[in-house]
Amino acid sequence: MSVTKLVTSRTILGAVENGVLDLDQPLPQLPGVTELRSVSVADLLAHRSGLDHEKREFTRTPHTRRVYSNSGYEILGELLAQRSGVPFATWVAEMLFSHLGIKRKMRGSPAWGMHGSLRELLAFAFEAACPRFLSLELFAAWSRSDGIQLPGVLPGYGFHRDNAWGLGCEIRAAKDPHWTLPDSSPDTYGHFGQSGSFLWIDPAIRLGAVFLGQERFGALHKQLWPELNRALREVGKNAQRA
């Protein structure tokens, strides 16, 4: 599900690095959106465009609130395909998956359509922690807060005055409640999905974790994830000491 957005955003930033897309230039027309407003690729990546969660219409003025938007990520996939003449799934395979030894193809929505195994999610997690296929500048933009303090709702965890986001990753910052551990560093980044899966990296302790779920996200995940993450972190710390 939405852990897919990490893959999509890394692919989009790879296209930016190759000069196919521009991060900050206003887009004259978004695919499937009738109203013209000044938004950029960066706005879409960081959920600050004002687009609705699912519909291709603006529900907020851009840059005033962080509206978590599947439609924005689907538009990003279409934009890249239009600009390059190459299907988005091919970009994912050649820009990212082929380098990570992942033979799977992305099928379905760039916002939530990725399927894969735990081994494949781990391969991506290592790249998410220690980038080899993206410049350090763009990796920082992906994995750190964009510095724009916007209010918004984190799905499943409610309203936050600073719903911090990078150009792809959700940033823990001061959010409480949150799906990572309460004492995770504010710089912790990653994503969770409605499939009950997650990926997080805490750069302060140089540890991360992934979980591949089989049950739709709900109250039980919110109850059990703190203890699961605590156990995963302890395993990681023990491995570091060994």
XYZ file of C-alpha atoms in Angstrom:
242
model
C 0.000 0.000 0.000
C 1.406 3.435 0.881
C 4.957 2.238 1.518
C 4.831 2.307 -2.301
C 5.202 6.093 -2.062
C 8.797 5.664 -0.903
C 9.590 3.780 -4.113
C 7.700 6.280 -6.264
C 9.301 9.327 -4.684
C 12.815 7.887 -5.020
C 12.106 7.198 -8.690
C 10.807 10.734 -9.234
C 13.909 12.205 -7.586
C 16.072 10.021 -9.807
C 14.287 11.542 -12.806
C 14.959 14.998 -11.361
C 18.636 14.136 -11.044
C 18.642 13.090 -14.700
C 17.040 16.354 -15.810
C 13.698 14.891 -16.879
C 11.687 16.694 -14.200
C 12.239 19.949 -12.311
C 11.537 20.015 -8.581
C 10.441 23.616 -8.145
C 9.201 24.899 -11.493
C 5.417 25.482 -11.390
C 3.552 22.948 -13.486
C 1.241 24.587 -16.043
C -1.335 21.790 -16.028
C -1.693 18.714 -13.854
C -3.028 15.625 -15.642
C -6.731 15.235 -15.015
C -7.042 18.443 -12.960
C -9.202 21.179 -14.470
C -8.307 24.016 -12.091
C -4.996 25.787 -12.676
C -2.916 26.450 -9.559
C 0.792 26.994 -9.054
C 2.163 23.702 -7.756
C 5.438 21.897 -8.378
C 6.825 18.366 -8.317
C 8.184 19.107 -4.832
C 4.720 20.176 -3.667
C 3.227 16.905 -4.880
C 5.975 14.826 -3.263
C 5.543 16.547 0.121
C 1.713 16.575 0.125
C 1.535 20.377 0.170
C -0.227 20.889 -3.180
C -3.728 21.078 -1.709
C -4.991 18.205 -3.864
C -7.661 15.929 -2.439
C -6.717 12.537 -0.990
C -8.279 10.609 -3.896
C -9.955 13.054 -6.303
C -8.067 15.151 -8.809
C -9.315 18.418 -7.439
C -8.012 21.027 -5.031
C -9.544 21.052 -1.576
C -7.045 23.531 -0.102
C -4.952 26.422 -1.335
C -1.438 25.117 -2.078
C 1.139 25.549 0.700
C -1.448 26.163 3.448
C -2.059 22.637 4.753
C -0.531 19.211 4.233
C -3.250 17.091 2.628
C -2.126 13.485 2.272
C -2.804 12.797 -1.404
C -2.850 9.541 -3.331
C -3.989 11.497 -6.371
C -0.853 13.647 -6.211
C 1.396 10.584 -6.416
C -0.595 9.131 -9.285
C -0.174 12.453 -11.097
C 3.597 12.278 -10.506
C 3.733 8.885 -12.204
C 1.782 10.200 -15.180
C 3.898 13.353 -15.423
C 7.107 11.345 -15.610
C 5.671 9.043 -18.263
C 4.425 12.001 -20.324
C 7.685 13.941 -20.122
C 9.894 10.967 -20.936
C 7.726 8.809 -23.176
C 8.653 5.855 -20.950
C 6.087 4.072 -18.721
C 6.442 4.810 -15.034
C 6.851 1.110 -14.193
C 9.873 0.982 -16.520
C 11.395 3.960 -14.715
C 10.993 2.163 -11.376
C 12.542 -1.025 -12.717
C 15.527 0.638 -14.403
C 16.123 3.536 -12.007
C 15.859 1.561 -8.790
C 14.874 -2.090 -8.787
C 17.488 -3.375 -11.234
C 20.248 -1.900 -9.024
C 18.789 -3.544 -5.930
C 18.395 -7.001 -7.463
C 14.590 -6.734 -7.377
C 13.096 -8.408 -10.428
C 9.495 -7.491 -9.653
C 7.620 -4.846 -11.679
C 5.423 -2.159 -10.217
C 1.817 -2.733 -11.171
C -1.062 -0.439 -10.350
C -1.074 2.913 -8.622
C 2.210 4.781 -7.904
C 0.527 5.733 -4.616
C -0.224 2.267 -3.270
C 0.107 -0.491 -5.903
C 3.452 -2.108 -5.062
C 3.613 -5.766 -4.030
C 6.740 -7.558 -2.873
C 8.466 -9.898 -0.461
C 10.174 -9.151 2.831
C 13.547 -9.738 1.179
C 12.730 -7.116 -1.456
C 11.540 -4.626 1.147
C 14.801 -5.148 3.046
C 16.836 -4.501 -0.110
C 15.017 -1.200 -0.539
C 15.443 -0.378 3.168
C 19.231 -0.617 2.912
C 19.123 1.854 0.035
C 16.756 4.051 2.053
C 19.333 4.137 4.857
C 22.564 4.371 2.821
C 21.929 5.804 -0.652
C 24.011 4.532 -3.534
C 21.814 5.550 -6.444
C 20.847 9.137 -5.589
C 22.904 12.246 -4.876
C 23.334 13.195 -1.226
C 21.554 16.497 -1.858
C 18.423 14.869 -3.209
C 18.583 12.094 -0.624
C 18.565 14.750 2.100
C 15.531 16.388 0.505
C 13.813 12.969 0.428
C 14.579 11.898 3.991
C 14.513 15.179 5.957
C 11.747 17.656 6.677
C 11.122 20.205 3.941
C 11.253 22.826 6.686
C 7.755 24.102 5.943
C 5.623 23.819 9.062
C 2.162 22.941 7.805
C -0.740 21.513 9.792
C -2.421 18.358 8.609
C -3.734 14.913 9.415
C -1.422 11.901 9.524
C -3.709 9.030 8.433
C -4.585 6.865 11.409
C -2.894 9.178 13.912
C -4.837 12.401 13.714
C -4.113 16.102 13.401
C -0.652 17.607 13.945
C 0.242 21.292 13.909
C 3.509 20.418 12.189
C 2.759 17.444 9.956
C 6.387 17.207 8.864
C 7.263 15.613 5.542
C 10.226 15.360 3.222
C 10.034 14.965 -0.542
C 8.692 11.443 -0.116
C 9.328 10.344 3.462
C 7.100 11.057 6.415
C 9.186 12.646 9.190
C 8.483 11.899 12.838
C 9.428 15.367 14.159
C 7.320 16.085 17.290
C 4.257 14.066 16.257
C 2.452 12.335 19.089
C 0.849 9.864 18.704
C 2.962 8.271 15.988
C 3.574 4.830 14.516
C 7.265 4.775 15.499
C 8.499 4.562 19.086
C 7.706 7.502 21.395
C 11.424 8.026 22.013
C 12.461 7.762 18.377
C 14.531 10.726 17.268
C 12.657 13.593 15.560
C 14.711 12.854 12.418
C 13.245 9.348 12.029
C 11.854 8.946 8.507
C 9.913 6.371 6.525
C 6.319 5.393 5.811
C 3.622 2.965 6.825
C 0.842 1.559 4.682
C -2.751 0.443 5.021
C -1.585 -3.138 4.434
C -0.121 -2.980 7.947
C 3.453 -2.645 6.657
C 6.122 -0.114 7.555
C 9.696 1.010 6.965
C 11.518 3.404 9.286
C 15.082 4.647 9.637
C 16.326 6.451 12.758
C 19.576 8.165 11.705
C 20.370 9.213 15.287
C 20.993 5.592 16.294
C 21.867 4.322 12.801
C 19.107 1.713 12.887
C 16.004 0.950 10.880
C 13.292 -1.670 10.626
C 10.756 -3.048 8.180
C 7.556 -4.995 8.698
C 5.506 -6.608 5.954
C 1.888 -6.900 7.031
C -0.925 -9.156 5.937
C -3.832 -7.500 7.742
C -5.314 -4.099 6.929
C -4.073 -1.360 9.262
C -6.315 -0.738 12.247
C -6.547 -0.381 16.012
C -4.595 -3.596 16.643
C -1.580 -2.265 14.737
C -1.626 0.937 16.773
C -1.703 -1.176 19.909
C 1.039 -3.655 18.948
C 3.479 -1.614 16.849
C 5.131 0.176 19.816
C 6.160 -3.140 21.369
C 7.121 -4.588 17.985
C 9.283 -1.567 17.186
C 10.856 -1.713 20.642
C 11.794 -5.361 20.062
C 13.130 -4.643 16.575
C 15.244 -1.787 17.887
C 16.674 -3.960 20.659
C 17.627 -6.651 18.137
C 19.375 -3.981 16.084
C 21.262 -2.606 19.057
C 22.397 -6.090 20.048
C 23.653 -6.652 16.508
C 25.582 -3.375 16.664
C 27.245 -4.420 19.930
C 28.138 -7.838 18.549
